[in-house]
Structures are given as C-alpha cells and as structure tokens.
C-alpha cells in the first residue's frame, strides 16, 4: 500500500515538475491553456487521476487556475523571470575589506536553527546519508578503538586521502594521496592556502560577487582585494581576468569556477585552461574553491582548474560539507608545489583533524556509496531549485531577476532597483526567515538590491510560505 | 583466580614502587642493605611471597642485587640522579624564531608509529578510556543523527561548553559556557589567541625551554620572541619575568604555569597571582597553556592564571588531548575580553569543529566518568615516570640529570656537557627509538645537551630496553 502510494506521489510530482519547468522556461505563458486531463494522461503515460492530482497541486501553488467548463490555464499574474546580468562597467581598484561586522551578523543567522534555513547553503539532513553514516561511524570506532582515539598524521588519514585521490580522476585532477592534506572543511583549506601564499598588505584577486567567508578571511589576514566581475552564466570572463592580472601585482587569485557562490556562475572548461596557463606564465598561484563541483545538474562533472595545472601552481580546496556531512568538517587541500609550507601552517594551526570523522568518511567512500547518493542529491537539488524559482516568479515584486544555475545550491536574486537587501535581511529575520543580503558578497558598495537564497532545505509548505512572505516583504 | 592474581600483582608492584622511590630519593644509597623479607613483610603488612616477588623484580630491573647468605643490597652502580638547574645567566634579547625545519623533523618522529613512543607526550591508548568512549560515540550518533551530521555553532557544542565551565571551578576559573570557544585541540586555541593579539613583527614573551610547537607557531606568524628562563621546580621566576615585562614592548606573554613542557616546572599559585596582576597593570594579555593541569601528582589541582584574572586579560587554552582522546581534537579557549575577535578568527579559520567528537566528549563529561578516569591516569603517569627515572639513573652516563616533576608527562634530561642531543635524536631514530632533542625547545642555541622523554607510554620491557639502549647511545 505504502509503496503504491509512494509510486503515485512520485508520478504526480513528475507531472507537476514537468509543467512548472515549461512555465519557468517560457514555453507556456500566462493565459495559455493546458492540455486536458485525458490528453495529458495519454502524453505522459500516466493515469487521469495522477494528472488531476498534479493540476490540483499546481493550482494550490498558484501557477495555474481552473476556469469553469474551460479547463486549466497558466495564471495571468505569472511571469517568466529573467536572470540578472553581470555589470562589467565597474572600475578595477584594490579594496581593503571592512565588511566583517555585517558578515558576522549574517553568519549568526546561518547558525540560528530557529530560522527558516534559506540562508544555509548545506543540504538539509533529510538529503544527507545521515543514518548510513551513523552506522559506519559506529562500526569504524568499534573496529578501530586505538586508531580512532589517537592522533592522525598532519596530512590526515591515509585511507581517506587515497579515496579522494581516486575520485579526483572525475574532475580531471589525477591527484595522489601524497598531494593531499585533510582540513577542517574547505574553509581551512582556503585559510591554509592564503597563509601559505600571502603576507599582510598583499593584493589578491577575487570574483565579484564571491562567498562572504572568503572576504572575511581576506580581511582578517590584512590583505587587499581586487574584484573582477563574475557572470551568473559563464563565470569568469577571461578578457577582464587577463587585464587585471597584467595590471596588478597579485600574490594570489581566489576563484570558484564551478557554480560560484552566490551567482552560480560556471566558468567553461576552455576558459579554465586559458586562466591556468596565463597564471603559470606570470607565476601567480591560483586558489581554487570546488565545493560545489559535484552538484552539477548536467550530464558530466565540470573540470577543475587543477586538471589543467602542469606546474603545481593551483591550490585545490574542497570538502564533503555540501555532499555528505557538514558537521564532520572534512575537507581537503591539494596545494601543488606549496605542499611543504602548507603542512607547516596546518601543523601550527591545529596539528591534525579529528580522527573518527575522517575514518567514517573514508569508509563511506571506500564502500562506494557516494556516487549513488550524489545522483539522488543532484536530482533533489535541481528539483528544489526549480520549485524555488517558480515561487519567486510568483511572489516577488515585478522587476525581480533570479539566476538559473547549472549546479550548486544557491539562487542569486536581484530585486528591483532601490530595494535594500540589508533591510530585507533584518525584516525577514524578525519574521523567522534566514536569508543573506547581497552586499556581504563584495568589498565594494555593490549588490545592495540583491539577496542570496539557499535551495538546500527540503521543499515543504513552510519553505513555500516563507518565500511567499519574503516576496511580500520585498514588495512593501 | 584472576582477581586474586590481579590483587597480588598490585601488592608486589606497590612494594617495588615504594623501594624504587626511596632509592630515587636517596634514602637508600648504593651498598645499603634492604630489610629482610620477613621484616619488610611485617612493615608493609603483605605476605613474604609478595615481598620476595618484588625483590626479584627489582633485581631483574638492576636496582638491587642479592648477595649469597647476606640478603638484598642496593646495587653499587646505582646513583641518585640530580635534577637540572635553571641557567639564569643568559642575556635577554629578542629572537626571530628559525627552528622550523628541525622542529618539523622532530614532529615527523612523533607521528611515526613504528618508533618507540618516547617522543609522544599523549598517554598511550591503554591508559585512555578507549572502549568507553567508543560506546558513547555510537550512542550519541545513533540518538542524534541530525545534530551529529550538521554544523555546530562557531563557539561549539553548548553541552560541552557547559561541562567545561562546570569543571573550571576545580582550577578556580569559574567560567561560563558563553566565555568559551571549542577549538581543534589546545594548539588551535593558542593559534587563535596569537592571531587575535598580534601582527607580524610583534614581540611576545615565552618561557625557556618551551613547547616547540609554540615556537613553530611564533615563527609561522612572523613574531619575535623574548625568552625568560623556566625552572624545573618553580616554573616562572617572577623577578626575571617582571624585569622583562618592564624592559620590552610586549604584545603578549605565552606561559605554561602547570607542568611546563618540557621541564615540568610548576609555577606556585602566589607567583601566578603576582604575574597576572603585573600584566593587568601593564595591559599586556597573557596566553595560558594549561593542558597538563589535570595531571598533577599531589593532592590538589594547581590553579590557573585565569583564576586570578579580574580584567579578562588572560586567554586560557586547554584540551582533552592529554587526558581523554588525542585524536578527537577537542580543546577550548576562554579568551576573556578578546572573545569577539577570537570568534572572528575561529570563523575564518575553519568555521567550527567537528560535531560528533564534541558530542561524545560532552556526554563522557556529563556522565561523570572523567574524575574516576583522571584519578587512575594520574597514578599511572606518576608510576611510569618513577620507573623511567629509575631506569635513566641506572643506564644513562655519569653526570646525567633528570627532572622530578610534580605532574605532566615528560622528563627533561640534561646529558653530560658536550653530548649532542640532536646527534642522539638521529642515532636513536635509526634504532627505532623516538625522542625529542632539547634544542628544539628554544629559539636560542640552548639545551643542545638535553633531550625530552615522554612518560605517556605504558611501562613495558620494550620501553625499559629502549631506555637502556638510549643510555648506551648517550654514553658512546
């Protein structure tokens, strides 16, 4: 019975998703009549009752409306929502980062479990292999009591490093276990990279917008940053990048080529190659953040900068925080030719990472559960993002734009000019909704009318209502 | 049967220990006759066979010898071993730390599990609550699948912070959960403290000798260090300390008042108070390392600097790495008035610590297992240290001095002048024995004829033979 019901639910959700997609894509515009129940049932090879159930759900969500004796129509209030454009007119100049206070406030929101988690980028635990990992953790601890209680080596658990190296073939990197240092999340990998490469006062290049924790780190290390615009579609523009590299005395570049947080930009592989070669020529190291690389919605995993690196100048940072277990804090760094110095920084920061969590993730990978899980996770993230985009299209003020990323787990929302993202952040927080204001993603006075929404939370009525309310708050 | 045998073993070990102690203390000198079996049996209220067993063991270990028809005598080769003296004649001047390479080599030895662990300061896993903690870890993961897979807050698990705060009464600190940040071991607490307080080029004060990881951190942060001599008996000399504080423009002091690693010095509580008050007056922050505070051999726990802190100028660093689980990497920082800045550094270094390990330690503390375990651990550490001192007295070259610490888990050995500790370190490593050369414990050219031996490993024939061999290598 339950399995039959599960099957039905799966079928009508499929229909619902199919139709939403066409509306979002603009194939169906406001006022268009939907196929009749019978016709749709034939088209999609599902029962009439399944289609009827899907239509009802779409009506509840405000996407379509039924007109007496005429059938179902796309609601006229519904608009196709454009994606934000990249602003390339900005002047390139170094900035000292001073947004730490605002970022701290935003970060506290992320940690606040009483808020609707539209600010948290990690998938909610329903989408993570929670029970499976618990069992594995119990097993590794029981089977290796001594190993789990004792120190790991500075570079980290060898089994884990072997598994990461083995998987690096997917993104073209071909790492060995000896190339890797296990870190407390990707954040520590990035921190070690910047400590390895820079001294206070140095100039680094970042994408704009970029993840606010990077800005916070840059500020806390006393660095100055030059920002080059990132495009929600094609990520880093090689022309602008190359101009900046030639103009400034850069000590490092920090780039997220695969689904940049927050704008979701995906830098094409040919551009990656060009960037790596240019930097190799100029002898400028490149710190690569690839935490979202495994959450791609297309057919193949995008490559990394590291996969084009011939001279060891790319420091690849990643983690399992967005795919397996945020709280296990297991990340890694492949620091290329900076391995020795990076090990020194790791040793003097905290000696080594916790043993049990490394052992559990190593076993999870070794038992080959990861790929099956990733497949499900990717499909869930894609679906949730679509639903969120639809709700935003329905509820947000006219003039709102939202990204349509090819992977990752965030949407970058441009509100109509004049809307204050920080104001909206505080208003939303008061109503129990956690979001991140756009201006924390740049050192400049930019993105003040943007917000970032995470699609990591399992879709629910609560999320939908939260988005609707957010739309109302943004409209006022 | 087994329990009877355990009881017997306990009894004869007690006798053996009692006699070793008197020999070490010099109450019994070479050539002295030991009480007869019968007399000793009456004195100690144990059976004659127990005393006989103990005497046999002492004979095997080379401490006493039996002479036909005369009884047992302290062996004439056996000498009382003096403790090293502090050298106060050195000139105070700032040093840029440049020992990172040598320290790195020493650290690799610590991580090498094929070596006899006389270099590793953590208690071996037989002395840790390995099985108990495994069970607790399985339980917390099973009972809290969501919490364990998700991020902790930046400051760390609230249950754990409450437990640490609750226990801080023991050392007079009276902390609250809100005063604390959970860190990846005490090393990260120290790192956060120094990042919070200093900038490259700044001058800090350290003890000499001091833990080489502190020197490595000081070097890696580009700081300069002024060293004040530490005494194996009374730790920090307040007169010398006060002179240095008045003479130099210090940005921070880093001190280990309780069983300083490597010399085991214990700064008396009245001196702690004086130091804290002087620094408060001068507005100089004090970073306190208290990782050995719980391993005291006397009746009461020594107090912390923090317990005398009225102005929030003491940043207390500690961990459970030396008492519960080195590999869990659970430490903490009570940064006093620097809390906000310290949180910022924590967030930009690695956001937060692993959740499962924090949860397991919190449960372990909450269930009140810790004090019972600590009592056993302290007694084991004390006994092992005594055995090591005895073996050193027997096997090391004439002129060797060794500390007699009141707690902690390291012995600081001064070899006869002219002996090269680094040379001995490499020779020992070749024979599979891990030790730490004395010169890594100072920025100056000092302690070249010293080595540090850890008493953390469970006493065994292997350890004894290793020490004997080390003595031979040092004699050559």
Tab-separated table of N, CA and C in Angstrom, chain A residues 100-101 104 107 113 122 125 128-130 133-134 137-138 141 145-151 154 184 187-188 191 195 199-200 216-217 220-221 321-322 324-329 340 344-345 347-357, chain B residues 100-101 104 107 113 122 125 128-130 133-134 137-138 141 145-151 154 184 187-188 191 195 199-200 216-217 220-221 321-322 324-329 340 344-345 347-357:
chain	number	residue	atom	x	y	z
A	100	UNK	N	33.503	42.900	7.836
A	100	UNK	CA	33.468	41.812	8.804
A	100	UNK	C	32.261	41.839	9.738
A	101	UNK	N	31.896	43.028	10.199
A	101	UNK	CA	30.789	43.149	11.160
A	101	UNK	C	29.472	42.657	10.565
A	104	UNK	N	29.541	38.996	10.035
A	104	UNK	CA	29.367	38.286	11.311
A	104	UNK	C	27.874	38.167	11.641
A	107	UNK	N	26.376	35.634	9.387
A	107	UNK	CA	26.807	34.291	9.786
A	107	UNK	C	26.013	33.776	10.989
A	113	UNK	N	19.246	28.020	14.426
A	113	UNK	CA	18.400	26.913	13.967
A	113	UNK	C	16.901	27.222	14.067
A	122	UNK	N	24.141	24.395	3.019
A	122	UNK	CA	24.240	22.927	3.054
A	122	UNK	C	22.876	22.284	2.869
A	125	UNK	N	19.396	17.761	6.462
A	125	UNK	CA	19.850	16.402	6.772
A	125	UNK	C	18.995	15.319	6.130
A	128	UNK	N	20.845	14.121	3.256
A	128	UNK	CA	22.196	13.605	3.500
A	128	UNK	C	22.124	12.155	4.000
A	129	UNK	N	23.201	11.398	3.858
A	129	UNK	CA	23.157	9.981	4.248
A	129	UNK	C	23.311	9.811	5.757
A	130	UNK	N	22.419	10.461	6.499
A	130	UNK	CA	22.538	10.565	7.948
A	130	UNK	C	22.639	9.198	8.651
A	133	UNK	N	25.650	6.969	7.561
A	133	UNK	CA	26.919	7.440	8.100
A	133	UNK	C	27.028	7.132	9.597
A	134	UNK	N	25.903	7.215	10.306
A	134	UNK	CA	25.896	6.869	11.737
A	134	UNK	C	26.359	5.433	11.919
A	137	UNK	N	30.024	5.161	11.233
A	137	UNK	CA	30.808	5.738	12.334
A	137	UNK	C	30.899	4.751	13.494
A	138	UNK	N	29.765	4.163	13.874
A	138	UNK	CA	29.786	3.189	14.971
A	138	UNK	C	30.720	2.032	14.646
A	141	UNK	N	34.559	3.004	14.732
A	141	UNK	CA	35.001	3.254	16.107
A	141	UNK	C	35.136	1.933	16.861
A	145	UNK	N	39.351	0.871	17.837
A	145	UNK	CA	39.320	1.744	19.019
A	145	UNK	C	40.593	2.576	19.178
A	146	UNK	N	41.749	1.976	18.935
A	146	UNK	CA	43.004	2.711	19.133
A	146	UNK	C	43.199	3.812	18.105
A	147	UNK	N	42.997	3.457	16.836
A	147	UNK	CA	43.177	4.454	15.769
A	147	UNK	C	42.261	5.645	15.969
A	148	UNK	N	41.015	5.366	16.387
A	148	UNK	CA	40.051	6.462	16.464
A	148	UNK	C	40.346	7.411	17.614
A	149	UNK	N	41.020	6.911	18.652
A	149	UNK	CA	41.279	7.780	19.808
A	149	UNK	C	42.626	8.509	19.662
A	150	UNK	N	43.483	8.001	18.766
A	150	UNK	CA	44.808	8.592	18.631
A	150	UNK	C	44.910	9.648	17.533
A	151	UNK	N	45.962	10.448	17.613
A	151	UNK	CA	46.237	11.467	16.608
A	151	UNK	C	46.344	10.877	15.211
A	154	UNK	N	49.706	14.728	10.351
A	154	UNK	CA	49.380	16.107	9.990
A	154	UNK	C	48.606	16.154	8.668
A	184	UNK	N	39.933	20.894	8.166
A	184	UNK	CA	38.647	21.053	8.838
A	184	UNK	C	37.725	21.852	7.916
A	187	UNK	N	36.963	25.599	4.183
A	187	UNK	CA	37.352	26.908	4.710
A	187	UNK	C	38.792	26.856	5.221
A	188	UNK	N	39.132	25.791	5.932
A	188	UNK	CA	40.504	25.681	6.440
A	188	UNK	C	41.502	25.500	5.298
A	191	UNK	N	42.033	28.917	4.041
A	191	UNK	CA	42.827	29.660	5.026
A	191	UNK	C	44.302	29.249	4.939
A	195	UNK	N	47.387	31.742	3.943
A	195	UNK	CA	48.520	31.912	4.870
A	195	UNK	C	49.825	31.495	4.193
A	199	UNK	N	51.259	37.660	2.741
A	199	UNK	CA	51.557	38.363	3.991
A	199	UNK	C	50.655	39.587	4.064
A	200	UNK	N	50.401	40.123	5.275
A	200	UNK	CA	49.509	41.284	5.374
A	200	UNK	C	49.919	42.399	4.401
A	216	UNK	N	35.818	37.704	4.451
A	216	UNK	CA	36.112	37.811	5.876
A	216	UNK	C	37.546	37.325	6.145
A	217	UNK	N	37.924	36.236	5.494
A	217	UNK	CA	39.277	35.702	5.646
A	217	UNK	C	40.312	36.698	5.112
A	220	UNK	N	40.609	39.410	7.571
A	220	UNK	CA	41.258	39.017	8.827
A	220	UNK	C	42.758	38.797	8.637
A	221	UNK	N	43.195	38.481	7.403
A	221	UNK	CA	44.629	38.327	7.139
A	221	UNK	C	45.287	39.641	6.711
A	321	UNK	N	31.362	18.829	2.910
A	321	UNK	CA	30.360	19.541	3.713
A	321	UNK	C	29.059	19.761	2.950
A	322	UNK	N	29.142	19.857	1.629
A	322	UNK	CA	27.926	20.122	0.850
A	322	UNK	C	27.334	18.838	0.286
A	324	UNK	N	28.102	15.236	1.948
A	324	UNK	CA	27.925	14.109	2.881
A	324	UNK	C	27.549	14.572	4.286
A	325	UNK	N	28.407	15.372	4.904
A	325	UNK	CA	28.189	15.706	6.313
A	325	UNK	C	28.850	17.029	6.685
A	326	UNK	N	28.076	18.117	6.697
A	326	UNK	CA	28.645	19.423	7.056
A	326	UNK	C	29.364	19.381	8.401
A	327	UNK	N	28.733	18.728	9.386
A	327	UNK	CA	29.247	18.742	10.755
A	327	UNK	C	30.470	17.856	10.974
A	328	UNK	N	30.822	17.028	9.991
A	328	UNK	CA	32.015	16.209	10.154
A	328	UNK	C	33.268	17.036	9.887
A	329	UNK	N	33.093	18.158	9.253
A	329	UNK	CA	34.191	19.091	8.975
A	329	UNK	C	35.370	18.376	8.303
A	340	UNK	N	54.910	21.738	1.243
A	340	UNK	CA	55.701	21.765	2.464
A	340	UNK	C	55.258	22.907	3.388
A	344	UNK	N	53.216	22.995	7.138
A	344	UNK	CA	53.708	23.751	8.288
A	344	UNK	C	52.582	24.586	8.894
A	345	UNK	N	51.794	25.229	8.014
A	345	UNK	CA	50.677	26.042	8.508
A	345	UNK	C	49.643	25.144	9.192
A	347	UNK	N	50.162	22.279	10.675
A	347	UNK	CA	50.703	21.811	11.957
A	347	UNK	C	50.607	22.891	13.022
A	348	UNK	N	50.873	24.136	12.653
A	348	UNK	CA	50.881	25.200	13.667
A	348	UNK	C	49.490	25.773	13.912
A	349	UNK	N	48.505	25.369	13.124
A	349	UNK	CA	47.142	25.840	13.376
A	349	UNK	C	46.428	24.893	14.331
A	350	UNK	N	46.455	23.596	14.040
A	350	UNK	CA	45.757	22.659	14.938
A	350	UNK	C	46.283	21.221	14.847
A	351	UNK	N	47.515	21.073	14.364
A	351	UNK	CA	48.235	19.796	14.290
A	351	UNK	C	47.608	18.820	13.297
A	352	UNK	N	46.366	18.414	13.520
A	352	UNK	CA	45.708	17.489	12.603
A	352	UNK	C	44.214	17.517	12.869
A	353	UNK	N	43.430	16.930	11.951
A	353	UNK	CA	41.971	16.910	12.104
A	353	UNK	C	41.551	15.738	12.988
A	354	UNK	N	40.304	15.799	13.457
A	354	UNK	CA	39.749	14.720	14.282
A	354	UNK	C	39.834	13.395	13.537
A	355	UNK	N	40.216	12.325	14.240
A	355	UNK	CA	40.373	11.016	13.609
A	355	UNK	C	39.047	10.334	13.256
A	356	UNK	N	38.063	10.261	14.180
A	356	UNK	CA	36.874	9.447	13.887
A	356	UNK	C	36.115	9.914	12.641
A	357	UNK	N	35.961	11.211	12.471
A	357	UNK	CA	35.203	11.715	11.327
A	357	UNK	C	35.915	11.407	10.011
B	100	UNK	N	62.132	26.067	12.517
B	100	UNK	CA	61.028	25.312	11.960
B	100	UNK	C	61.436	23.993	11.317
B	101	UNK	N	62.548	23.991	10.596
B	101	UNK	CA	62.991	22.780	9.874
B	101	UNK	C	63.279	21.636	10.845
B	104	UNK	N	60.160	20.428	12.451
B	104	UNK	CA	59.392	19.606	11.517
B	104	UNK	C	59.911	18.156	11.539
B	107	UNK	N	58.827	16.561	14.713
B	107	UNK	CA	57.389	16.295	14.666
B	107	UNK	C	57.075	15.040	13.869
B	113	UNK	N	54.538	5.873	13.802
B	113	UNK	CA	54.050	4.853	14.739
B	113	UNK	C	54.980	3.643	14.844
B	122	UNK	N	51.311	12.258	24.568
B	122	UNK	CA	49.995	11.754	24.965
B	122	UNK	C	50.109	10.384	25.619
B	125	UNK	N	47.099	4.502	24.347
B	125	UNK	CA	45.652	4.268	24.395
B	125	UNK	C	45.229	3.297	25.494
B	128	UNK	N	43.875	5.313	28.167
B	128	UNK	CA	42.761	6.212	27.843
B	128	UNK	C	41.446	5.432	27.838
B	129	UNK	N	40.323	6.124	27.986
B	129	UNK	CA	39.033	5.418	28.084
B	129	UNK	C	38.519	5.016	26.695
B	130	UNK	N	39.353	4.248	25.978
B	130	UNK	CA	39.107	3.947	24.570
B	130	UNK	C	37.749	3.281	24.329
B	133	UNK	N	34.646	5.354	25.451
B	133	UNK	CA	34.361	6.476	24.561
B	133	UNK	C	33.746	5.977	23.242
B	134	UNK	N	34.190	4.819	22.765
B	134	UNK	CA	33.615	4.235	21.548
B	134	UNK	C	32.124	4.017	21.730
B	137	UNK	N	30.338	7.310	21.747
B	137	UNK	CA	30.261	7.873	20.396
B	137	UNK	C	29.135	7.208	19.595
B	138	UNK	N	29.066	5.872	19.639
B	138	UNK	CA	28.000	5.159	18.929
B	138	UNK	C	26.634	5.633	19.407
B	141	UNK	N	25.696	9.299	18.276
B	141	UNK	CA	25.440	9.354	16.840
B	141	UNK	C	24.077	8.728	16.533
B	145	UNK	N	21.047	11.682	15.125
B	145	UNK	CA	21.599	11.619	13.763
B	145	UNK	C	21.709	13.003	13.105
B	146	UNK	N	20.707	13.846	13.300
B	146	UNK	CA	20.729	15.158	12.648
B	146	UNK	C	21.798	16.073	13.227
B	147	UNK	N	21.812	16.154	14.561
B	147	UNK	CA	22.788	17.032	15.211
B	147	UNK	C	24.209	16.644	14.834
B	148	UNK	N	24.458	15.323	14.761
B	148	UNK	CA	25.836	14.887	14.541
B	148	UNK	C	26.302	15.149	13.120
B	149	UNK	N	25.382	15.212	12.168
B	149	UNK	CA	25.783	15.428	10.774
B	149	UNK	C	25.817	16.923	10.432
B	150	UNK	N	25.170	17.740	11.249
B	150	UNK	CA	25.094	19.170	10.940
B	150	UNK	C	26.177	20.006	11.612
B	151	UNK	N	26.370	21.205	11.081
B	151	UNK	CA	27.320	22.158	11.652
B	151	UNK	C	27.027	22.457	13.100
B	154	UNK	N	29.745	28.383	15.765
B	154	UNK	CA	31.164	28.757	15.749
B	154	UNK	C	31.811	28.516	17.114
B	184	UNK	N	40.001	23.003	17.787
B	184	UNK	CA	40.602	21.736	17.361
B	184	UNK	C	41.899	21.538	18.157
B	187	UNK	N	46.212	23.492	20.588
B	187	UNK	CA	47.067	24.178	19.611
B	187	UNK	C	46.270	25.246	18.875
B	188	UNK	N	45.042	24.909	18.470
B	188	UNK	CA	44.223	25.895	17.774
B	188	UNK	C	43.827	27.041	18.712
B	191	UNK	N	46.800	29.219	18.708
B	191	UNK	CA	46.887	29.896	17.410
B	191	UNK	C	45.867	31.050	17.332
B	195	UNK	N	46.800	35.003	16.875
B	195	UNK	CA	46.251	35.767	15.749
B	195	UNK	C	45.412	36.939	16.270
B	199	UNK	N	50.389	41.009	15.393
B	199	UNK	CA	50.622	41.170	13.965
B	199	UNK	C	52.084	40.833	13.704
B	200	UNK	N	52.428	40.441	12.460
B	200	UNK	CA	53.825	40.094	12.174
B	200	UNK	C	54.786	41.183	12.666
B	216	UNK	N	57.200	27.120	16.799
B	216	UNK	CA	56.870	26.973	15.387
B	216	UNK	C	55.746	27.942	15.001
B	217	UNK	N	54.750	28.048	15.882
B	217	UNK	CA	53.640	28.972	15.641
B	217	UNK	C	54.135	30.419	15.631
B	220	UNK	N	55.874	30.961	12.442
B	220	UNK	CA	54.989	30.985	11.273
B	220	UNK	C	54.147	32.255	11.233
B	221	UNK	N	53.905	32.890	12.391
B	221	UNK	CA	53.158	34.156	12.405
B	221	UNK	C	54.081	35.370	12.271
B	321	UNK	N	43.187	16.399	24.991
B	321	UNK	CA	44.102	15.552	24.222
B	321	UNK	C	45.049	14.751	25.111
B	322	UNK	N	45.361	15.259	26.288
B	322	UNK	CA	46.289	14.554	27.157
B	322	UNK	C	45.562	13.723	28.205
B	324	UNK	N	41.761	12.456	27.632
B	324	UNK	CA	40.682	11.573	27.157
B	324	UNK	C	40.980	10.986	25.778
B	325	UNK	N	41.161	11.863	24.776
B	325	UNK	CA	41.274	11.360	23.402
B	325	UNK	C	42.049	12.333	22.513
B	326	UNK	N	43.343	12.090	22.321
B	326	UNK	CA	44.146	12.981	21.475
B	326	UNK	C	43.517	13.166	20.086
B	327	UNK	N	43.041	12.056	19.505
B	327	UNK	CA	42.546	12.085	18.129
B	327	UNK	C	41.188	12.739	17.953
B	328	UNK	N	40.498	13.021	19.065
B	328	UNK	CA	39.205	13.695	18.935
B	328	UNK	C	39.393	15.190	18.677
B	329	UNK	N	40.581	15.680	18.943
B	329	UNK	CA	40.912	17.078	18.706
B	329	UNK	C	39.884	18.022	19.329
B	340	UNK	N	35.189	38.445	21.063
B	340	UNK	CA	34.624	38.769	19.753
B	340	UNK	C	35.642	38.545	18.631
B	344	UNK	N	35.908	35.650	15.495
B	344	UNK	CA	36.122	36.017	14.097
B	344	UNK	C	37.250	35.172	13.498
B	345	UNK	N	38.335	35.012	14.266
B	345	UNK	CA	39.467	34.199	13.785
B	345	UNK	C	39.025	32.740	13.633
B	347	UNK	N	36.024	31.615	13.033
B	347	UNK	CA	35.122	31.509	11.881
B	347	UNK	C	35.898	31.513	10.564
B	348	UNK	N	36.919	32.347	10.465
B	348	UNK	CA	37.646	32.446	9.196
B	348	UNK	C	38.734	31.385	9.071
B	349	UNK	N	38.991	30.629	10.128
B	349	UNK	CA	39.969	29.547	10.007
B	349	UNK	C	39.290	28.266	9.551
B	350	UNK	N	38.212	27.884	10.231
B	350	UNK	CA	37.543	26.640	9.826
B	350	UNK	C	36.080	26.563	10.259
B	351	UNK	N	35.478	27.715	10.490
B	351	UNK	CA	34.056	27.872	10.819
B	351	UNK	C	33.695	27.247	12.180
B	352	UNK	N	33.858	25.934	12.320
B	352	UNK	CA	33.542	25.290	13.600
B	352	UNK	C	34.204	23.923	13.635
B	353	UNK	N	34.221	23.303	14.820
B	353	UNK	CA	34.849	21.980	14.958
B	353	UNK	C	33.855	20.886	14.595
B	354	UNK	N	34.388	19.685	14.371
B	354	UNK	CA	33.564	18.524	14.049
B	354	UNK	C	32.517	18.317	15.139
B	355	UNK	N	31.289	18.008	14.746
B	355	UNK	CA	30.204	17.835	15.716
B	355	UNK	C	30.280	16.535	16.515
B	356	UNK	N	30.486	15.361	15.864
B	356	UNK	CA	30.382	14.106	16.622
B	356	UNK	C	31.373	14.013	17.783
B	357	UNK	N	32.608	14.442	17.571
B	357	UNK	CA	33.613	14.330	18.622
B	357	UNK	C	33.270	15.246	19.808
